Amino acid sequence: MTDPASTTLKPGAETFAHLGRSVAAIRAELGTDPVSVDAIRDPAIYELEREKIFRRTWLKVATTSELPAIGDYKVKDLPVVDASVLIVRGKDGVVRAFHNVCTHRGNKVVPTSDAETFGRARAGVVTCRFHGWVFGTDGPLRSVPLEDHFGTLDKACLGLREIACDTWEGFVFINMADPPEQTLAEYLGDFGTLFGGYPYAEATTAYRYSTVLECNWKVALYAFSEGYHVPTIHAGSLPGFRGIEHSDFKLIGPHASSTIYGLGMEAAASTAECARVLHGSAAHAPHPEQVPPGINPTRRADFQFELPNVFPNLLIHLAAGCGYPGMAFFTHQFWPLDHGRTLWEGINYFRPARNAAERVAQLHVNALHRNAWLEDTATMEDTFTGIRSGAVDTMQLMDQEFLIRHAARTLDRYLAA
Amino acid sequence: MTDTITLPAGFEDLTELAAHWARATENARSAIRWSASAQDFAGFYAAFMPRLRAALDLLEQVPLEEMDEAQNNLFELACAFAEAAPHHELYGGSADVPHSFSARRFVPGHGDTASRL
């Protein structure tokens, strides 16, 4: 499949050569033995994951484009760390994260009705509805009704409890550890530079789907972490997506990545019409030149998207319009609700439509991808049931499933630490 | 309902189709799609696929925030077609994606927001 016209490396690609692994190197480094399913099956391991992984690693909780204006906030309820997290852009423009917990008696400051709640704080404050305690969007406790009725009240020490928060390329991450063992930049390491530089923030049109899956979070993560399933699971939605190649394996500390190459997806007449609209627009056309240098380093024309696993629970598929027509990138996240329940979130990102036809075409592409996700999610609850039955003790993993093998090893390493 | 729908010049014959399929939001369009038969999908496809190019050409001239009522109706019809076409082209007329998770369990965050916004 190598494009003979593209044998020279993109400038800068050599910087990432140390991440690349051949199939032989992957086999040598990660092994070829079956991998135990204990970490998926055992509820006791889930309790360890909460403490040793989700309370210690950097977790993506928002994008800066979800919080474009001063005072914009998002509340993310995260049962895996027993927390409700308020992510808010302060008057100084800085995005911070706090426990969404009133320091009076522990009520939620911003009430929530779902896993995600959005709003805008007025006058730079949020007010607890229980007794009216008022907090600045930068954290301090501003005012307390009947303050002089408290015998002692040290307001200076009663601000919202801050959570470590930092951004990378417009993605907002938090770390529940106080303080975190590494900065976000240190934690992302070479992943941050490999994927850095793409104009993610320009893709502000986001279509988010979520569902609660009755399975362990890693069953869902692993199902989305390989290309081996595409010709079978997606025979319905992606009949044109034949001859895919999942290659360019990369190991990046706790993270890993790989590339999906293949032929185009415009198999159906309606898709071809929608692709015509999007590919005819500079904003939505494929932009292989925007793909960072370490990804598709030989400029193959059949590049579809880069498929990484950002430990522990985030996938950012970078396509730059080269895969699904007009799609800049898409993300998956897998939030454990308990050992056997997972909130899955899939989000498709496009640049804003400039006219009504581009919006129609984006909705077509979005629907195709949503339908492919419906095919993906169909396996997950059955897989978990099968694993829980005790019928199998191991997963048999082929080369294209190395992201799973690597994530499982990384998980073991964190749990052993 | 049919007589209240206006469509741009050249698309007036599609008012009945628009009355059935055209809706502002993804959730409203999904509800219609989930109850559609193979015959419904085939009829929609036969009527609108030959007009898709012309519809997109017209809508390409219109900024989303400046659509008049007729243009918006055509937009909503085209949105419905964009989401329905795969059921005819790829899924054998099935309202469900074959061998899939229940679409009713997927929650679109934007489901009740008008697609023009």
XYZ file of C-alpha atoms in Angstrom:
534
model
C 0.000 0.000 0.000
C 3.001 2.324 0.229
C 2.599 5.226 -2.135
C 5.678 5.171 -4.349
C 5.462 8.952 -4.787
C 5.895 9.482 -1.063
C 9.105 7.908 0.025
C 10.685 10.961 1.610
C 9.876 11.875 5.178
C 7.995 15.037 6.077
C 10.290 17.648 7.650
C 10.357 17.065 11.399
C 9.241 13.453 11.150
C 12.675 12.194 12.175
C 12.108 13.695 15.632
C 9.538 10.971 16.278
C 11.447 8.031 14.843
C 12.128 6.668 18.342
C 8.391 6.127 18.879
C 7.908 3.911 15.831
C 7.790 0.126 16.155
C 7.762 -2.544 13.487
C 5.492 -5.542 13.971
C 8.547 -7.550 14.978
C 9.507 -4.890 17.515
C 5.996 -4.750 18.930
C 5.987 -8.522 19.325
C 9.406 -8.470 20.947
C 8.561 -5.608 23.293
C 5.000 -6.460 24.294
C 5.053 -10.213 23.752
C 2.590 -12.392 21.909
C 1.134 -14.381 24.784
C -2.583 -14.274 25.554
C -3.528 -11.506 28.014
C -5.491 -12.195 31.187
C -9.051 -10.880 31.465
C -8.821 -10.683 35.263
C -8.499 -6.897 35.201
C -11.822 -6.740 33.367
C -13.580 -9.392 35.444
C -12.447 -8.706 39.005
C -14.350 -5.978 40.911
C -11.447 -5.740 43.376
C -9.162 -4.627 40.545
C -11.650 -1.913 39.645
C -11.347 -0.512 43.171
C -7.566 -0.420 42.726
C -7.945 1.314 39.349
C -9.936 4.082 40.997
C -7.194 4.789 43.495
C -4.083 4.089 41.469
C -5.136 5.267 38.006
C -8.122 7.589 37.967
C -7.026 9.520 41.082
C -3.447 9.846 39.806
C -3.488 10.393 36.044
C -4.521 13.391 33.957
C -8.089 13.036 32.692
C -9.603 15.046 29.853
C -12.840 16.644 31.045
C -13.621 19.445 28.576
C -12.444 21.504 25.633
C -11.762 25.210 25.832
C -14.255 25.775 23.015
C -16.980 24.490 25.341
C -16.116 27.426 27.609
C -15.581 30.285 25.141
C -16.634 33.218 27.353
C -15.719 34.532 30.782
C -17.949 32.794 33.342
C -18.754 29.786 31.158
C -18.722 26.615 33.166
C -19.156 22.891 32.752
C -19.854 20.465 35.548
C -18.648 16.944 35.017
C -19.832 14.303 37.462
C -17.173 11.599 37.804
C -18.362 8.679 39.951
C -15.041 6.903 39.344
C -13.363 9.432 41.643
C -16.494 10.189 43.703
C -16.417 13.775 42.490
C -18.478 16.436 40.824
C -16.051 18.745 39.050
C -16.744 22.387 38.163
C -14.640 23.581 35.234
C -15.009 27.337 34.822
C -13.416 30.216 32.919
C -12.652 32.951 35.439
C -12.733 36.711 34.964
C -9.024 36.550 34.118
C -9.786 34.172 31.249
C -8.112 31.224 32.982
C -9.917 27.866 32.983
C -9.807 26.283 36.444
C -11.309 23.193 38.021
C -12.862 22.921 41.469
C -14.774 20.391 43.466
C -18.393 21.353 42.865
C -18.867 21.281 46.619
C -20.020 24.064 48.900
C -17.596 24.523 51.785
C -20.515 25.238 54.107
C -21.872 21.690 54.453
C -20.945 19.911 51.252
C -23.893 20.536 48.938
C -23.296 20.765 45.187
C -22.809 24.430 44.326
C -24.090 23.939 40.772
C -26.923 21.396 40.713
C -26.522 18.705 38.053
C -29.035 16.530 36.301
C -26.749 14.616 33.965
C -23.121 13.591 33.537
C -22.468 17.016 31.997
C -24.096 20.322 32.895
C -23.309 23.636 31.212
C -23.988 27.210 32.264
C -22.618 30.733 32.570
C -21.799 32.358 35.875
C -23.027 35.941 36.128
C -20.883 38.641 37.679
C -18.017 36.192 38.116
C -19.672 34.179 40.886
C -21.534 30.931 41.488
C -24.019 30.660 44.342
C -24.962 27.558 46.296
C -28.741 27.189 46.241
C -28.846 25.624 49.711
C -27.975 28.670 51.862
C -26.722 31.197 49.332
C -22.970 30.987 49.839
C -21.303 32.855 46.978
C -17.991 31.809 45.404
C -15.879 33.617 42.837
C -15.323 31.762 39.583
C -11.635 31.882 40.535
C -12.414 30.039 43.780
C -12.601 32.351 46.852
C -15.630 32.449 49.113
C -17.066 35.908 48.449
C -20.056 36.189 50.740
C -22.068 34.272 53.321
C -25.630 35.191 54.290
C -25.896 36.015 58.018
C -22.130 35.827 58.270
C -22.159 37.452 61.714
C -24.298 34.574 63.027
C -21.347 32.199 62.785
C -19.241 32.243 65.930
C -16.111 31.751 63.904
C -15.837 31.580 60.145
C -12.506 31.895 58.362
C -13.724 32.830 54.907
C -10.205 33.004 53.561
C -9.877 29.246 54.039
C -13.297 28.355 52.677
C -12.912 28.897 48.959
C -13.913 26.193 46.484
C -11.476 23.283 46.695
C -9.286 23.512 43.612
C -8.347 20.542 41.457
C -5.180 20.542 39.339
C -6.190 21.660 35.842
C -4.226 22.344 32.684
C -4.869 22.484 28.964
C -3.175 20.939 25.957
C -4.211 22.024 22.441
C -7.590 23.186 23.736
C -8.297 19.971 25.669
C -8.851 20.592 29.383
C -7.409 17.963 31.729
C -7.685 17.562 35.487
C -5.687 15.532 37.967
C -7.277 14.586 41.288
C -3.925 14.108 43.040
C -2.834 16.997 45.273
C -0.314 17.679 43.986
C -0.048 15.616 40.775
C 3.092 13.542 40.422
C 3.714 15.020 36.953
C 2.622 18.114 35.070
C 0.226 17.545 32.181
C 3.056 18.203 29.713
C 5.232 15.630 31.455
C 2.389 13.127 31.566
C 1.541 13.484 27.876
C 5.229 13.465 26.997
C 5.911 12.688 23.352
C 2.189 12.261 22.715
C 1.799 16.008 23.253
C 4.341 16.811 20.574
C 3.355 13.983 18.195
C -0.254 15.226 18.144
C 0.581 18.897 18.780
C 0.162 21.699 16.279
C -3.050 20.626 14.592
C -5.665 23.433 14.819
C -8.050 21.421 17.016
C -9.632 24.602 18.374
C -10.938 25.562 14.921
C -13.221 22.511 14.884
C -15.878 23.987 17.151
C -18.885 22.127 15.750
C -19.150 19.101 18.031
C -21.738 16.325 17.867
C -21.610 14.332 21.103
C -23.232 10.955 21.714
C -23.234 9.102 24.988
C -24.688 5.948 26.437
C -24.399 3.851 29.544
C -22.971 0.444 28.702
C -23.403 -2.523 31.008
C -19.757 -3.499 30.809
C -16.415 -2.794 32.392
C -14.857 0.383 30.994
C -11.930 -1.469 29.453
C -14.212 -3.675 27.334
C -15.462 -0.478 25.668
C -12.010 1.080 25.445
C -10.489 -2.028 23.908
C -13.300 -2.419 21.366
C -12.449 1.015 19.961
C -8.684 0.451 20.127
C -8.076 -1.658 17.032
C -8.758 -1.794 13.308
C -9.051 -5.594 13.123
C -12.840 -5.386 13.573
C -13.542 -2.934 10.760
C -14.157 -5.336 7.828
C -16.571 -7.461 9.907
C -18.379 -5.201 12.389
C -18.596 -2.315 9.901
C -19.521 -4.308 6.794
C -22.915 -2.555 6.968
C -21.941 1.067 7.535
C -18.578 1.152 5.783
C -18.873 -1.116 2.748
C -16.412 1.112 0.886
C -13.869 0.971 3.665
C -12.140 -2.142 2.415
C -8.507 -3.012 2.419
C -7.768 -1.019 5.506
C -4.300 -1.114 6.896
C -3.635 -0.539 10.579
C 0.053 0.187 10.892
C 2.734 2.739 11.918
C 2.677 1.449 15.481
C 4.086 3.831 18.095
C 4.772 3.392 21.803
C 4.765 6.612 23.820
C 5.289 5.840 27.514
C 1.851 5.089 28.976
C 0.264 6.091 25.671
C 0.469 4.532 22.224
C -0.660 5.296 18.686
C -1.064 3.881 15.216
C -2.415 4.798 11.818
C -5.387 3.704 9.783
C -4.765 3.807 6.044
C -7.363 2.782 3.486
C -9.486 3.689 0.535
C -12.171 6.355 0.669
C -15.587 6.050 2.188
C -17.722 7.591 -0.556
C -19.333 4.292 -1.505
C -22.935 5.436 -1.509
C -24.385 8.053 -3.846
C -25.621 10.282 -1.027
C -22.223 10.192 0.650
C -20.510 11.100 -2.608
C -22.767 14.163 -2.946
C -22.082 15.264 0.611
C -18.359 14.701 0.158
C -18.481 16.837 -2.989
C -19.831 19.763 -0.937
C -17.295 19.369 1.862
C -14.296 18.631 -0.325
C -15.152 21.665 -2.434
C -14.646 23.949 0.541
C -11.218 24.984 1.772
C -12.441 24.788 5.368
C -13.602 21.183 5.165
C -11.438 19.640 2.447
C -8.766 17.118 3.424
C -5.792 18.936 4.917
C -2.989 16.373 4.992
C -0.504 19.231 5.329
C -1.978 20.028 8.757
C -1.306 16.517 10.042
C 1.696 16.854 12.383
C 5.012 15.594 10.941
C 5.316 12.422 13.016
C 1.949 11.166 11.738
C 1.793 9.712 8.217
C 5.457 10.729 7.835
C 5.672 9.559 4.213
C 2.564 11.527 3.129
C 0.609 8.501 1.984
C -2.452 9.565 0.017
C -4.601 6.873 1.635
C -4.158 8.219 5.184
C -7.485 8.034 7.037
C -6.756 8.908 10.646
C -4.360 8.433 13.516
C -5.656 6.160 16.257
C -4.005 6.685 19.645
C -4.778 5.547 23.147
C -4.152 8.305 25.675
C -3.933 6.492 28.989
C -6.194 5.799 30.717
C -9.498 6.531 28.976
C -9.187 8.875 25.972
C -8.898 8.282 22.231
C -8.327 11.271 19.913
C -8.639 10.204 16.288
C -6.953 12.829 14.145
C -8.164 12.820 10.545
C -7.778 16.411 9.270
C -10.602 15.728 6.818
C -8.704 12.837 5.225
C -11.028 10.088 6.478
C -14.712 10.757 6.941
C -15.439 13.738 4.661
C -15.081 17.037 6.469
C -14.309 15.539 9.868
C -11.382 17.174 11.620
C -11.122 14.650 14.440
C -13.212 12.593 16.811
C -12.783 11.479 20.386
C -13.935 8.653 22.617
C -13.944 8.560 26.372
C -14.826 5.760 28.741
C -15.918 6.772 32.237
C -16.435 3.972 34.731
C -19.670 4.336 36.712
C -18.901 1.180 38.639
C -17.102 -2.079 37.906
C -19.652 -3.222 35.340
C -21.113 0.059 34.042
C -19.495 2.621 31.756
C -20.471 6.005 30.411
C -19.190 6.099 26.835
C -18.873 9.441 25.045
C -18.135 9.809 21.331
C -17.742 13.275 19.837
C -17.362 14.214 16.157
C -15.615 17.538 15.507
C -16.038 19.639 12.368
C -15.072 23.162 11.427
C -18.150 25.426 11.438
C -20.394 25.147 8.395
C -20.400 28.349 6.383
C -23.698 27.610 4.686
C -26.712 25.337 4.911
C -25.396 22.767 2.422
C -22.219 22.226 4.428
C -24.331 21.643 7.547
C -26.456 19.051 5.713
C -23.314 17.291 4.495
C -21.808 17.323 8.001
C -24.990 15.814 9.424
C -24.767 13.005 6.856
C -21.174 12.235 7.806
C -22.076 12.520 11.482
C -24.946 10.044 11.012
C -22.714 7.565 9.167
C -20.197 7.691 11.973
C -22.865 7.465 14.674
C -24.175 4.367 12.891
C -20.698 2.854 12.833
C -20.508 3.508 16.593
C -23.846 1.700 16.989
C -22.152 -1.276 15.346
C -19.138 -0.964 17.653
C -21.152 -0.715 20.847
C -23.221 -3.775 19.891
C -20.415 -6.110 21.006
C -19.524 -4.633 24.360
C -22.189 -5.901 26.728
C -21.985 -9.383 25.180
C -18.212 -9.377 25.563
C -18.470 -8.450 29.241
C -21.109 -11.123 29.839
C -18.831 -13.651 28.174
C -15.828 -12.648 30.236
C -17.824 -12.687 33.477
C -19.078 -16.194 32.702
C -15.618 -17.591 33.292
C -15.606 -19.357 29.935
C -12.390 -17.616 28.903
C -9.507 -16.483 31.060
C -7.469 -14.744 28.389
C -7.763 -12.531 25.310
C -5.943 -13.656 22.153
C -4.451 -10.496 20.637
C -3.104 -10.044 17.106
C -0.688 -7.366 15.922
C -3.375 -4.757 15.191
C -4.615 -5.187 18.747
C -1.331 -3.968 20.232
C -2.972 -0.872 21.713
C -4.956 -3.256 23.931
C -1.879 -5.238 24.892
C -0.026 -2.021 25.675
C -2.906 -0.504 27.679
C -3.265 -3.715 29.693
C 0.448 -3.674 30.513
C 0.339 0.002 31.440
C -2.628 -0.709 33.687
C -0.764 -3.524 35.426
C 2.209 -1.236 35.924
C 0.096 1.470 37.561
C -1.679 -1.043 39.760
C 1.640 -2.511 40.897
C 3.132 0.888 41.723
C -50.045 20.181 7.659
C -49.107 19.752 4.011
C -50.607 23.031 2.890
C -48.596 25.042 5.449
C -45.184 23.984 4.134
C -43.486 26.245 1.653
C -40.413 25.219 -0.289
C -38.155 27.216 -2.623
C -39.061 27.519 -6.302
C -38.364 24.283 -8.107
C -39.012 22.150 -5.011
C -42.739 22.841 -4.553
C -43.608 19.255 -5.511
C -41.851 17.970 -2.384
C -44.214 19.515 0.175
C -45.804 16.203 1.117
C -42.398 14.655 1.590
C -41.348 17.615 3.740
C -44.505 17.396 5.831
C -43.619 13.825 6.735
C -39.830 13.971 7.101
C -38.611 17.538 7.648
C -37.978 18.372 11.310
C -35.708 20.878 13.006
C -33.915 18.592 15.457
C -32.054 15.293 15.327
C -34.302 13.763 17.998
C -37.461 14.631 16.051
C -35.991 13.253 12.811
C -34.798 10.087 14.553
C -38.294 9.401 15.904
C -39.681 9.513 12.353
C -36.844 7.377 10.966
C -37.219 4.725 13.654
C -40.839 4.148 12.649
C -40.169 4.133 8.901
C -40.609 1.047 6.715
C -38.354 -0.100 3.898
C -41.005 1.248 1.558
C -40.876 4.654 3.276
C -37.092 4.808 2.876
C -37.279 3.686 -0.750
C -39.936 6.284 -1.531
C -37.974 9.085 0.122
C -34.822 8.014 -1.687
C -36.491 7.763 -5.089
C -38.054 11.193 -4.689
C -35.149 13.114 -3.192
C -31.883 11.531 -4.354
C -32.368 12.913 -7.898
C -32.910 16.355 -6.318
C -30.106 16.241 -3.750
C -27.563 17.974 -5.988
C -29.948 20.834 -6.771
C -30.968 21.171 -3.134
C -27.360 21.323 -1.960
C -26.493 23.795 -4.712
C -29.289 26.079 -3.520
C -28.441 25.661 0.187
C -24.784 26.325 -0.545
C -25.766 29.900 -1.405
C -27.472 30.431 1.960
C -25.746 31.217 5.264
C -27.353 29.168 8.053
C -28.442 32.239 9.973
C -30.077 33.835 6.940
C -32.402 31.086 5.748
C -35.963 32.163 5.040
C -38.848 29.847 5.889
C -38.884 28.057 2.534
C -35.127 27.569 2.569
C -35.294 26.317 6.150
C -37.948 23.779 5.188
C -35.753 22.511 2.362
C -32.798 22.448 4.761
C -34.726 20.346 7.273
C -35.868 17.987 4.500
C -32.267 17.634 3.298
C -31.129 16.952 6.883
C -33.724 14.189 7.158
C -32.538 12.760 3.852
C -28.901 12.960 4.901
C -29.731 10.805 7.909
C -32.225 8.489 6.165
C -30.332 7.733 2.944
C -27.970 5.124 4.489
C -30.978 3.064 5.548
C -31.885 2.625 1.894
C -28.383 2.544 0.455
C -26.662 0.407 3.085
C -29.125 -1.188 5.512
C -31.619 -2.867 3.176
C -34.456 -0.555 4.208
C -34.141 -1.413 7.890
C -34.925 1.396 10.346
C -32.247 -0.043 12.612
C -28.610 -0.306 11.674
C -28.254 -4.093 11.246
C -26.402 -5.957 14.004
C -26.182 -2.824 16.102
C -26.669 -1.456 19.591
C -30.063 0.151 20.169
C -30.025 3.619 18.638
C -32.594 4.602 21.268
C -29.940 4.168 23.939
C -27.586 6.672 22.254
C -28.148 10.152 23.662
C -27.164 13.007 21.340
C -26.093 16.002 23.405
C -27.440 18.211 20.616
C -30.614 16.136 20.115
C -33.144 18.833 20.909
C -31.200 21.725 19.380
C -32.314 22.902 15.947
C -29.759 21.684 13.406
C -29.581 25.132 11.812
C -28.077 26.549 15.032
